[in-house]
Short mmCIF file of C-alpha atoms and ligand atoms in Angstrom, two decimals:
data_model
loop_
_atom_site.label_atom_id
_atom_site.label_comp_id
_atom_site.label_asym_id
_atom_site.label_seq_id
_atom_site.Cartn_x
_atom_site.Cartn_y
_atom_site.Cartn_z
CA MET A 787 94.55 95.95 36.95
CA LEU A 788 91.87 93.83 36.08
CA GLY A 789 92.06 94.37 32.32
CA GLY A 790 95.67 92.52 33.55
CA TYR A 791 94.10 89.76 35.06
CA VAL A 792 90.91 88.84 32.06
CA LEU A 793 94.47 88.84 29.45
CA LYS A 794 95.88 86.33 32.38
CA ARG A 795 92.89 84.42 32.79
CA LYS A 796 92.41 84.33 28.94
CA ALA A 797 95.71 83.34 27.87
CA ALA A 798 95.51 80.21 31.56
CA LEU A 799 91.73 79.38 29.02
CA ILE A 800 94.13 79.29 25.59
CA GLY A 801 96.83 77.46 27.18
CA ARG A 802 94.11 75.19 29.08
CA ARG A 803 95.01 71.16 27.46
CA GLY A 804 93.93 67.87 28.52
CA TYR A 805 95.91 65.38 28.43
CA ARG A 806 97.52 63.97 25.15
CA ALA A 807 97.96 60.50 23.45
CA LEU A 808 100.14 59.05 20.67
CA ALA A 809 98.46 56.15 19.14
CA LEU A 810 99.78 53.87 16.67
CA GLU A 811 97.63 50.82 14.47
CA SER A 812 99.43 49.09 12.00
CA SER A 813 97.06 45.56 12.44
CA CYS A 814 96.77 45.39 8.80
CA ASP A 815 99.05 47.04 5.80
CA ASP A 816 99.41 50.70 7.20
CA SER A 817 101.50 52.19 9.45
CA CYS A 818 99.81 54.78 11.20
CA ILE A 819 100.81 57.07 13.93
CA ALA A 820 98.59 60.28 15.58
CA LEU A 821 98.65 62.69 18.89
CA LEU A 822 95.40 63.68 20.25
CA GLU A 823 94.67 65.46 22.49
CA LYS A 824 91.35 65.64 25.31
CA LEU A 825 90.13 67.18 28.28
CA PRO A 826 88.10 64.80 30.37
CA GLY A 827 84.62 64.13 29.29
CA GLU A 828 84.78 65.77 26.05
CA VAL A 829 85.42 64.44 22.20
CA PRO A 830 88.95 64.47 21.76
CA ARG A 831 90.92 66.88 19.42
CA VAL A 832 93.38 65.18 16.67
CA ILE A 833 96.41 67.35 16.86
CA ASP A 834 98.06 65.44 14.05
CA GLN A 835 98.50 62.34 12.06
CA GLU A 836 100.16 60.52 9.33
CA LYS A 837 100.00 56.92 7.56
CA LYS A 838 101.76 55.09 5.43
CA THR A 839 100.60 52.03 3.39
CA LEU A 840 101.89 48.89 1.68
CA ASN A 841 101.39 48.89 -1.86
CA SER A 842 100.02 45.37 -2.91
CA VAL A 843 98.98 45.49 -6.02
CA ALA A 844 101.73 43.63 -7.38
CA PHE A 845 100.82 40.83 -4.93
CA GLY A 846 97.15 40.97 -5.93
CA GLY A 847 96.60 41.16 -1.72
CA ILE A 848 97.82 41.45 1.09
CA VAL A 849 100.80 39.37 2.19
CA PRO A 850 100.65 39.14 5.48
CA THR A 851 105.00 38.42 5.74
CA GLU A 852 105.37 41.72 3.19
CA ALA A 853 102.80 43.40 5.76
CA HIS A 854 105.03 42.85 8.71
CA ASN A 855 108.09 43.83 7.21
CA PHE A 856 106.69 46.58 6.20
CA HIS A 857 105.93 47.92 9.74
CA GLN A 858 108.64 46.92 10.64
CA SER A 859 110.66 48.45 8.51
CA HIS A 860 108.54 51.94 8.58
CA ILE A 861 106.78 52.68 12.43
CA ALA A 862 110.50 53.47 14.20
CA ASN A 863 111.41 56.12 11.46
CA LEU A 864 107.62 57.46 11.11
CA THR A 865 107.41 57.90 14.92
CA SER A 866 110.77 59.67 15.11
CA ASP A 867 110.10 62.25 11.96
CA PHE A 868 106.58 62.48 13.93
CA CYS A 869 107.60 63.62 17.24
CA ARG A 870 110.05 66.01 16.14
CA ARG A 871 107.50 67.59 14.04
CA ASN A 872 105.20 67.85 16.53
CA GLY A 873 107.83 68.92 19.53
CA ILE A 874 107.56 64.91 21.09
CA THR A 875 111.42 64.67 23.23
CA PRO A 876 111.73 62.72 25.97
CA SER A 877 111.51 65.63 28.18
CA ASN A 878 108.02 66.49 26.52
CA PRO A 879 106.31 63.06 25.71
CA PRO A 880 102.53 62.12 25.26
CA ASP A 881 101.09 61.49 28.98
CA ILE A 882 99.35 57.79 27.09
CA LEU A 883 100.40 55.62 24.36
CA CYS A 884 97.51 53.81 22.82
CA CYS A 885 98.20 51.14 20.56
CA THR A 886 96.38 48.39 18.54
CA ARG A 887 96.09 44.85 20.47
CA GLY A 888 94.44 43.23 17.76
CA PRO A 889 92.28 41.59 16.02
CA GLY A 890 94.63 41.68 13.04
CA MET A 891 97.69 39.97 11.31
CA THR A 892 99.91 38.51 13.98
CA GLY A 893 102.90 39.37 12.63
CA SER A 894 101.41 43.30 11.78
CA VAL A 895 99.94 44.30 15.08
CA SER A 896 102.84 43.01 17.49
CA ALA A 897 105.38 45.13 15.18
CA GLY A 898 103.58 48.31 16.47
CA LEU A 899 102.56 46.81 19.87
CA GLN A 900 105.99 45.82 21.23
CA PHE A 901 107.10 49.70 19.72
CA ALA A 902 103.94 51.07 21.38
CA LYS A 903 106.07 49.10 24.73
CA GLY A 904 109.24 50.19 24.49
CA LEU A 905 108.04 54.08 24.54
CA SER A 906 105.69 53.09 27.38
CA LEU A 907 108.68 51.90 28.93
CA GLY A 908 111.35 54.61 27.65
CA TRP A 909 109.03 57.24 28.34
CA ASN A 910 106.91 55.91 31.65
CA ARG A 911 104.13 56.31 30.16
CA PRO A 912 101.06 53.56 30.23
CA LEU A 913 99.76 51.61 27.86
CA VAL A 914 96.16 50.84 26.59
CA GLY A 915 96.10 48.11 24.04
CA VAL A 916 93.11 48.70 22.23
CA HIS A 917 90.45 46.97 19.97
CA HIS A 918 90.71 47.62 16.69
CA MET A 919 87.45 47.70 16.06
CA LEU A 920 85.93 49.52 18.81
CA GLY A 921 88.51 52.56 17.32
CA HIS A 922 86.61 51.94 14.07
CA ILE A 923 82.92 52.93 16.40
CA LEU A 924 84.20 55.30 18.40
CA VAL A 925 85.73 57.38 15.85
CA ALA A 926 82.70 58.21 15.32
CA LYS A 927 82.34 60.68 18.07
CA LEU A 928 84.71 63.05 16.89
CA SER A 929 83.31 66.16 14.97
CA LYS A 930 82.20 64.85 11.43
CA SER A 931 83.10 67.93 8.36
CA GLU A 932 79.88 66.31 6.80
CA GLN A 933 77.85 66.46 9.68
CA LYS A 934 79.09 69.24 11.95
CA HIS A 935 75.68 69.43 14.06
CA ILE A 936 75.13 66.48 14.95
CA PRO A 937 75.99 65.77 18.53
CA GLU A 938 78.12 62.48 19.27
CA PRO A 939 76.73 58.33 19.37
CA LYS A 940 75.27 58.10 22.83
CA TYR A 941 74.61 54.71 24.17
CA PRO A 942 72.76 52.45 23.91
CA PHE A 943 73.34 52.60 20.26
CA LEU A 944 74.12 50.55 17.17
CA SER A 945 76.90 50.24 15.08
CA LEU A 946 77.21 48.84 11.36
CA LEU A 947 81.10 47.57 11.48
CA CYS A 948 81.87 46.90 7.66
CA SER A 949 85.46 46.37 6.48
CA GLY A 950 87.83 44.57 5.15
CA GLY A 951 87.68 42.02 7.90
CA HIS A 952 84.97 42.47 9.51
CA THR A 953 81.24 42.29 8.72
CA LEU A 954 79.06 42.80 12.48
CA LEU A 955 75.74 44.54 13.68
CA VAL A 956 76.50 45.35 17.03
CA LEU A 957 74.55 47.08 19.88
CA LEU A 958 76.65 48.82 22.29
CA ARG A 959 75.25 49.29 25.48
CA SER A 960 78.50 50.76 27.18
CA ILE A 961 82.07 51.12 26.03
CA ILE A 962 82.64 47.03 27.54
CA ASP A 963 79.20 46.15 26.94
CA HIS A 964 78.24 44.90 23.62
CA GLN A 965 76.02 42.96 21.97
CA ILE A 966 76.95 41.04 18.45
CA LEU A 967 72.93 40.75 16.84
CA ALA A 968 74.85 39.47 13.08
CA ASP A 969 78.40 38.73 11.96
CA THR A 970 79.60 37.23 8.87
CA GLN A 971 79.91 33.47 8.39
CA ASP A 972 82.34 33.84 5.81
CA ILE A 973 84.79 36.02 4.23
CA ALA A 974 83.62 40.07 5.18
CA VAL A 975 82.14 42.59 3.09
CA GLY A 976 85.24 44.53 2.13
CA ASP A 977 87.24 41.43 1.54
CA ALA A 978 83.84 40.36 -1.06
CA ILE A 979 83.80 43.76 -2.56
CA ASP A 980 87.67 44.00 -3.33
CA LYS A 981 87.79 40.13 -4.59
CA CYS A 982 84.72 40.43 -6.72
CA ALA A 983 86.04 44.08 -8.19
CA ARG A 984 89.44 42.17 -9.24
CA GLU A 985 87.45 39.55 -10.98
CA ILE A 986 85.55 42.52 -12.70
CA GLY A 987 88.82 44.01 -13.85
CA PHE A 988 90.22 46.38 -10.83
CA ARG A 989 93.12 46.71 -9.87
CA GLY A 990 94.56 49.00 -7.07
CA ASN A 991 95.28 49.51 -3.90
CA MET A 992 91.77 50.57 -2.24
CA ILE A 993 89.59 48.41 -4.65
CA GLY A 994 86.18 49.42 -3.09
CA LYS A 995 86.82 52.92 -3.56
CA GLU A 996 88.07 52.22 -7.33
CA LEU A 997 84.67 50.30 -7.89
CA GLU A 998 82.58 53.15 -6.43
CA LYS A 999 84.03 55.85 -8.63
CA PHE A 1000 83.73 53.83 -11.75
CA VAL A 1001 79.90 53.03 -10.47
CA ASP A 1002 79.63 57.18 -10.03
CA SER A 1003 80.69 57.56 -13.45
CA ILE A 1004 77.99 55.17 -15.15
CA PRO A 1005 75.09 57.44 -16.94
CA SER A 1006 72.45 58.26 -14.96
CA ASP A 1007 70.15 56.57 -17.53
CA LEU A 1008 71.75 53.87 -17.88
CA LYS A 1009 72.04 53.35 -14.51
CA GLU A 1010 68.16 53.75 -14.17
CA SER A 1011 67.77 50.92 -16.42
CA PHE A 1012 70.05 48.91 -14.98
CA GLN A 1013 68.00 49.09 -11.79
CA ASN A 1014 65.20 48.10 -13.36
CA ILE A 1015 66.43 44.66 -14.50
CA ARG A 1016 65.93 42.00 -11.35
CA THR A 1017 69.11 39.55 -11.33
CA ASN A 1018 67.45 37.01 -8.85
CA ASN A 1019 67.55 34.73 -11.67
CA SER A 1020 69.65 34.60 -15.05
CA ASP A 1021 66.70 35.71 -17.45
CA ASN A 1022 67.56 39.15 -18.41
CA LYS A 1023 69.53 40.69 -20.95
CA PHE A 1024 73.17 40.28 -19.28
CA LYS A 1025 72.10 36.70 -18.73
CA PHE A 1026 73.60 37.07 -14.80
CA GLN A 1027 72.23 35.83 -11.72
CA LEU A 1028 72.75 37.66 -8.25
CA ALA A 1029 70.51 36.36 -6.13
CA LEU A 1030 70.26 37.76 -2.11
CA PRO A 1031 72.22 35.25 -0.11
CA LEU A 1032 70.50 33.65 2.83
CA ARG A 1033 67.15 34.27 0.87
CA GLY A 1034 66.96 30.43 -0.37
CA PRO A 1035 63.38 28.73 0.32
CA LYS A 1036 65.75 26.47 2.65
CA HIS A 1037 66.22 29.32 5.02
CA LYS A 1038 64.26 30.31 7.96
CA LYS A 1039 62.66 33.86 7.44
CA ILE A 1040 64.25 34.82 10.62
CA PRO A 1041 66.53 32.31 11.35
CA ASP A 1042 68.10 31.58 15.16
CA THR A 1043 71.27 32.92 14.57
CA VAL A 1044 71.67 36.31 11.67
CA THR A 1045 74.05 36.32 9.68
CA PHE A 1046 75.90 37.59 6.96
CA SER A 1047 77.26 35.75 3.43
CA PHE A 1048 79.14 37.26 1.14
CA THR A 1049 80.67 34.35 -0.62
CA SER A 1050 77.71 33.80 -2.77
CA PHE A 1051 78.68 37.52 -4.85
CA LEU A 1052 82.09 36.42 -6.07
CA SER A 1053 81.42 32.75 -6.75
CA SER A 1054 78.43 33.77 -8.77
CA LEU A 1055 80.75 36.54 -10.64
CA ARG A 1056 82.78 33.79 -11.51
CA ALA A 1057 80.50 31.52 -12.75
CA TYR A 1058 79.07 34.33 -15.01
CA LYS A 1059 82.61 35.03 -16.29
CA GLU A 1060 83.19 31.34 -17.19
CA LYS A 1061 80.17 30.25 -18.83
CA HIS A 1062 80.04 34.05 -20.59
CA PHE A 1063 83.52 35.54 -20.83
CA LYS A 1064 86.17 32.56 -20.45
CA GLY A 1065 89.10 33.81 -22.01
CA LEU A 1066 87.57 37.07 -23.07
CA GLU A 1067 87.34 40.79 -22.03
CA ILE A 1068 84.47 41.70 -20.52
CA ASP A 1069 83.02 44.54 -22.60
CA LEU A 1070 82.38 48.09 -20.81
CA LEU A 1071 78.54 47.66 -20.75
CA THR A 1072 78.79 44.63 -19.27
CA LYS A 1073 81.20 46.00 -16.74
CA GLN A 1074 79.03 48.38 -16.07
CA PHE A 1075 76.06 46.10 -14.82
CA LEU A 1076 77.76 43.85 -13.10
CA ALA A 1077 80.12 46.48 -11.24
CA TYR A 1078 76.68 48.21 -10.58
CA LYS A 1079 75.14 45.03 -9.82
CA ILE A 1080 77.70 44.01 -7.42
CA GLN A 1081 77.46 47.20 -5.42
CA GLU A 1082 73.98 47.59 -5.38
CA VAL A 1083 72.81 43.83 -4.15
CA ILE A 1084 75.85 43.31 -1.65
CA PHE A 1085 74.28 46.34 0.21
CA ASP A 1086 71.01 45.25 -0.40
CA HIS A 1087 72.18 42.30 1.45
CA ILE A 1088 73.12 44.51 4.40
CA LEU A 1089 70.04 45.99 4.28
CA ASP A 1090 68.24 43.01 4.08
CA ARG A 1091 70.50 41.33 7.38
CA ILE A 1092 69.77 44.33 9.57
CA ASN A 1093 66.14 44.53 9.10
CA ILE A 1094 65.91 40.36 9.92
CA CYS A 1095 67.91 41.55 12.80
CA LEU A 1096 65.50 44.28 13.94
CA LEU A 1097 62.75 41.86 13.45
CA LYS A 1098 64.59 39.07 15.54
CA TYR A 1099 65.53 41.56 18.47
CA GLY A 1100 62.44 43.71 18.93
CA ASN A 1101 59.69 44.46 16.64
CA ASN A 1102 60.97 47.03 14.43
CA LYS A 1103 59.95 49.92 16.91
CA LYS A 1104 61.94 48.67 20.04
CA LEU A 1105 65.29 46.56 20.05
CA TYR A 1106 64.82 43.81 23.46
CA ASP A 1107 67.31 43.86 25.88
CA GLN A 1108 68.47 40.19 26.25
CA ALA A 1109 69.46 40.95 30.09
CA SER A 1110 66.45 42.13 31.51
CA GLY A 1111 63.82 41.36 28.83
CA GLU A 1112 63.35 45.13 28.29
CA THR A 1113 62.90 47.23 25.43
CA ILE A 1114 65.75 49.80 24.92
CA GLY A 1115 65.55 52.86 22.29
CA ILE A 1116 68.11 53.29 20.55
CA LYS A 1117 68.46 56.67 18.85
CA ASP A 1118 72.13 56.18 16.81
CA PHE A 1119 73.42 54.51 14.32
CA VAL A 1120 77.04 54.66 13.66
CA CYS A 1121 77.95 52.57 10.29
CA SER A 1122 81.76 52.61 10.32
CA GLY A 1123 84.85 50.80 8.79
CA GLY A 1124 86.51 51.13 5.33
CA VAL A 1125 83.67 50.15 3.76
CA ALA A 1126 81.21 52.37 5.48
CA SER A 1127 83.07 55.69 3.46
CA ASN A 1128 80.52 54.75 0.34
CA ARG A 1129 78.14 57.50 -0.26
CA ARG A 1130 75.96 54.58 -1.77
CA LEU A 1131 75.96 52.34 1.55
CA ARG A 1132 75.28 55.63 3.37
CA GLN A 1133 72.47 56.70 1.44
CA LYS A 1134 70.69 53.40 1.22
CA LEU A 1135 71.34 52.74 5.06
CA CYS A 1136 69.82 56.05 6.14
CA ALA A 1137 66.96 56.28 3.20
CA ASP A 1138 65.47 52.51 3.96
CA LEU A 1139 65.66 52.65 8.07
CA ASN A 1140 65.13 55.95 8.77
CA SER A 1141 61.78 55.50 8.69
CA LYS A 1142 61.52 53.00 10.95
CA SER A 1143 62.14 54.14 14.94
CA LEU A 1144 63.54 51.90 17.76
CA ARG A 1145 62.26 53.63 20.54
CA SER A 1146 61.73 52.76 23.60
CA ASP A 1147 58.51 54.66 23.63
CA GLY A 1148 57.21 53.70 20.26
CA GLN A 1149 57.36 57.53 18.86
CA ASN A 1150 58.37 57.44 15.04
CA GLU A 1151 61.41 59.28 15.87
CA LYS A 1152 64.25 58.89 13.40
CA LEU A 1153 67.21 57.02 13.70
CA THR A 1154 70.38 59.81 13.65
CA PHE A 1155 72.90 57.94 11.49
CA HIS A 1156 76.75 59.20 12.13
CA PHE A 1157 79.33 58.41 9.19
CA PRO A 1158 82.99 59.52 10.21
CA ASP A 1159 84.87 61.43 7.66
CA ILE A 1160 85.06 59.19 5.07
CA SER A 1161 89.41 59.83 5.75
CA LEU A 1162 88.82 57.79 9.29
CA CYS A 1163 86.67 55.13 8.01
CA THR A 1164 89.83 52.66 6.82
CA ASP A 1165 92.21 52.06 9.11
CA ASN A 1166 94.10 55.04 11.04
CA ALA A 1167 95.61 56.23 14.02
CA VAL A 1168 92.92 58.71 15.50
CA MET A 1169 90.41 55.90 16.27
CA ILE A 1170 92.95 53.54 17.68
CA GLY A 1171 93.80 57.37 20.26
CA VAL A 1172 89.77 57.99 20.19
CA ALA A 1173 88.96 54.31 22.21
CA GLY A 1174 91.93 54.47 24.07
CA MET A 1175 91.69 57.66 25.72
CA GLU A 1176 87.93 56.06 26.24
CA ILE A 1177 88.88 53.36 28.33
CA PHE A 1178 91.05 55.13 29.91
CA GLU A 1179 89.27 57.66 31.13
CA GLN A 1180 86.25 55.50 31.83
CA LEU A 1181 87.56 52.67 33.51
CA GLU A 1182 90.90 53.89 34.79
CA VAL A 1183 92.76 50.99 33.61
CA LYS A 1184 96.04 50.48 31.28
CA SER A 1185 97.88 47.26 30.16
CA ASP A 1186 99.92 45.46 31.59
CA LEU A 1187 103.39 45.71 29.48
CA SER A 1188 103.33 41.35 28.70
CA VAL A 1189 100.12 42.14 26.35
CA VAL A 1190 100.67 40.22 22.92
CA PRO A 1191 98.72 40.87 19.19
CA ILE A 1192 95.39 38.49 19.41
CA ARG A 1193 94.38 37.51 15.78
CA LYS A 1194 91.19 36.85 16.60
CA TRP A 1195 89.51 38.84 19.52
CA PRO A 1196 85.42 39.33 19.89
CA LEU A 1197 84.20 42.49 20.61
CA ASN A 1198 82.28 41.50 23.56
CA GLU A 1199 86.08 40.17 24.92
CA ILE A 1200 87.23 43.32 24.85
CA MET A 1201 88.26 43.21 29.08
CA SER A 1202 88.46 39.39 29.72
CA THR A 1203 92.04 39.03 28.19
CA GLY A 1204 93.00 39.19 32.10
CA ASP A 1205 96.28 41.64 31.75
CA TRP A 1206 94.38 44.99 32.14
CA ILE A 1207 95.64 46.92 35.25
CA GLU A 1208 94.04 49.12 37.42
CA LEU A 1209 95.30 52.86 37.92
CA GLN A 1210 96.62 54.07 40.96
CA GLU A 1211 94.50 57.13 41.73
CA GLU A 1212 97.18 59.08 42.04
CA GLU A 1213 98.36 57.81 37.97
CA PHE A 1214 95.38 58.64 36.85
CA LYS A 1215 94.66 62.09 38.51
CA ARG A 1216 97.95 63.15 37.27
CA ILE A 1217 97.27 62.60 33.67
CA MET A 1218 93.93 63.65 33.88
CA ALA A 1219 94.14 67.39 35.44
CA VAL A 1220 93.71 69.67 33.12
CA LYS A 1221 97.29 71.22 32.28
CA GLY A 1222 97.34 75.25 31.67
CA THR A 1223 100.19 77.01 29.64
CA ASP A 1224 103.16 76.69 31.84
CA ASP A 1225 102.56 73.12 32.69
CA ILE A 1226 103.59 72.77 28.71
P1 AMP B 1878 89.47 48.48 6.02
O1 AMP B 1878 89.46 47.58 6.50
O2 AMP B 1878 88.46 49.11 7.63
O3 AMP B 1878 90.98 49.50 6.43
O4 AMP B 1878 88.76 49.27 5.41
C1 AMP B 1878 89.44 48.26 3.90
C2 AMP B 1878 88.35 47.91 2.59
O5 AMP B 1878 87.61 48.94 2.90
C3 AMP B 1878 88.68 47.12 1.80
O6 AMP B 1878 87.63 46.20 1.59
C4 AMP B 1878 88.00 48.60 0.86
O7 AMP B 1878 88.12 48.51 -0.37
C5 AMP B 1878 86.79 49.22 1.51
N1 AMP B 1878 86.45 50.29 1.37
C6 AMP B 1878 87.33 51.02 1.24
N2 AMP B 1878 86.97 52.10 0.29
C7 AMP B 1878 85.67 51.90 0.05
C8 AMP B 1878 84.46 52.39 -0.51
N3 AMP B 1878 84.47 53.96 -0.98
N4 AMP B 1878 83.49 51.57 -1.47
C9 AMP B 1878 83.50 50.36 -1.22
N5 AMP B 1878 84.73 49.74 0.07
C10 AMP B 1878 85.55 50.37 -0.01
ZN1 ZN B 1879 90.02 48.05 9.54
#
């Protein structure tokens, strides 16, 4: 009798499930879909995900109209196959829909967003229009295969978001309270890496990854010799100058606004090629040196700027809250976006910042670094699901179906778009109710 009860209870627990989100992402050149499940208050579980990427090699970069067409021709079939595979039907729809709303290429975002609105209407399920960069940051909450025992980052935390479109250092006090400590004044780090790698002779769809692989393949004794060659002027064996940006005598040590800047990497490289390799192929040793230094000095610049922010907004031991003037203890550092998949960047961040403490009590406690799994650093729909579910659950809102793409959408203006709708208590509770096997 008791055994029967235990078995039944066990079955109920095994079958216990939270609410499910179907997520779409299409802000650039990837059509992505994911299905996630989440028990209230817990970290979501990824059920399935898929991504189709536009091949832009022939164009030498992403062409917005090509990307728009790519999404338009792929999203419907991708979703149809995905839903079939995961048993999603009109009588068994997901509980909510999450879709990237911006920032991104308008046509690309629009293709996914309009499609998600149709699903929301057809399935009578709420839609959450998600900020793409919030997705990149919050995906670090998922358990990571290489950092299994590290708990999820807790607010307030610092985040370095480095992707093909953005380079930001952000202090997140809550899901919607974000202070941008540094932004790029020109192009994004991923864009700079891609353009520099192309100048050196790399081709491909994910050039940053190619560059990293190439640098990794340089024998370690050669790398060591490169490390000892200074490039702050051209007085070196390769006659190559690659200085840290924004560090000249005319720049304040601690500027009024801290920014990143990446265009000088490209202009230095172009000037060097023009002077020394005009119409010529770059020899292997020089290619290795250029690739090594470009990657290294770009990351040194990122570290340099983070350190300046820590000086400006605190004193290395603590950050000041601008509003209250009080100190804030930061324990977690999240590094996300496509460039965050670079192992050398991960290594340099840990080595450089790990010795510093941002704790308000001044204790020399190390930061805990959070690096999302490499497959989740570049654009994907899982991150949109994670952020959408957190918005839904914590703020109890959904998007009005009049939402349109936002090409430029500051991370600290997520809630000021004026088209969020508070959820009815009944709708929220119905969705959040933990479901048993019988309800599936
Ligand atoms: P995202 O915009 O987040 O999708 O990231 C794409 C950007 O990340 C592109 O500029 C890529 O070249 C860059 N990227 C991807 N993998 C790496 C890597 N391993 N090292 C450096 N950059 C990378
Ligand atoms: Zn992105």
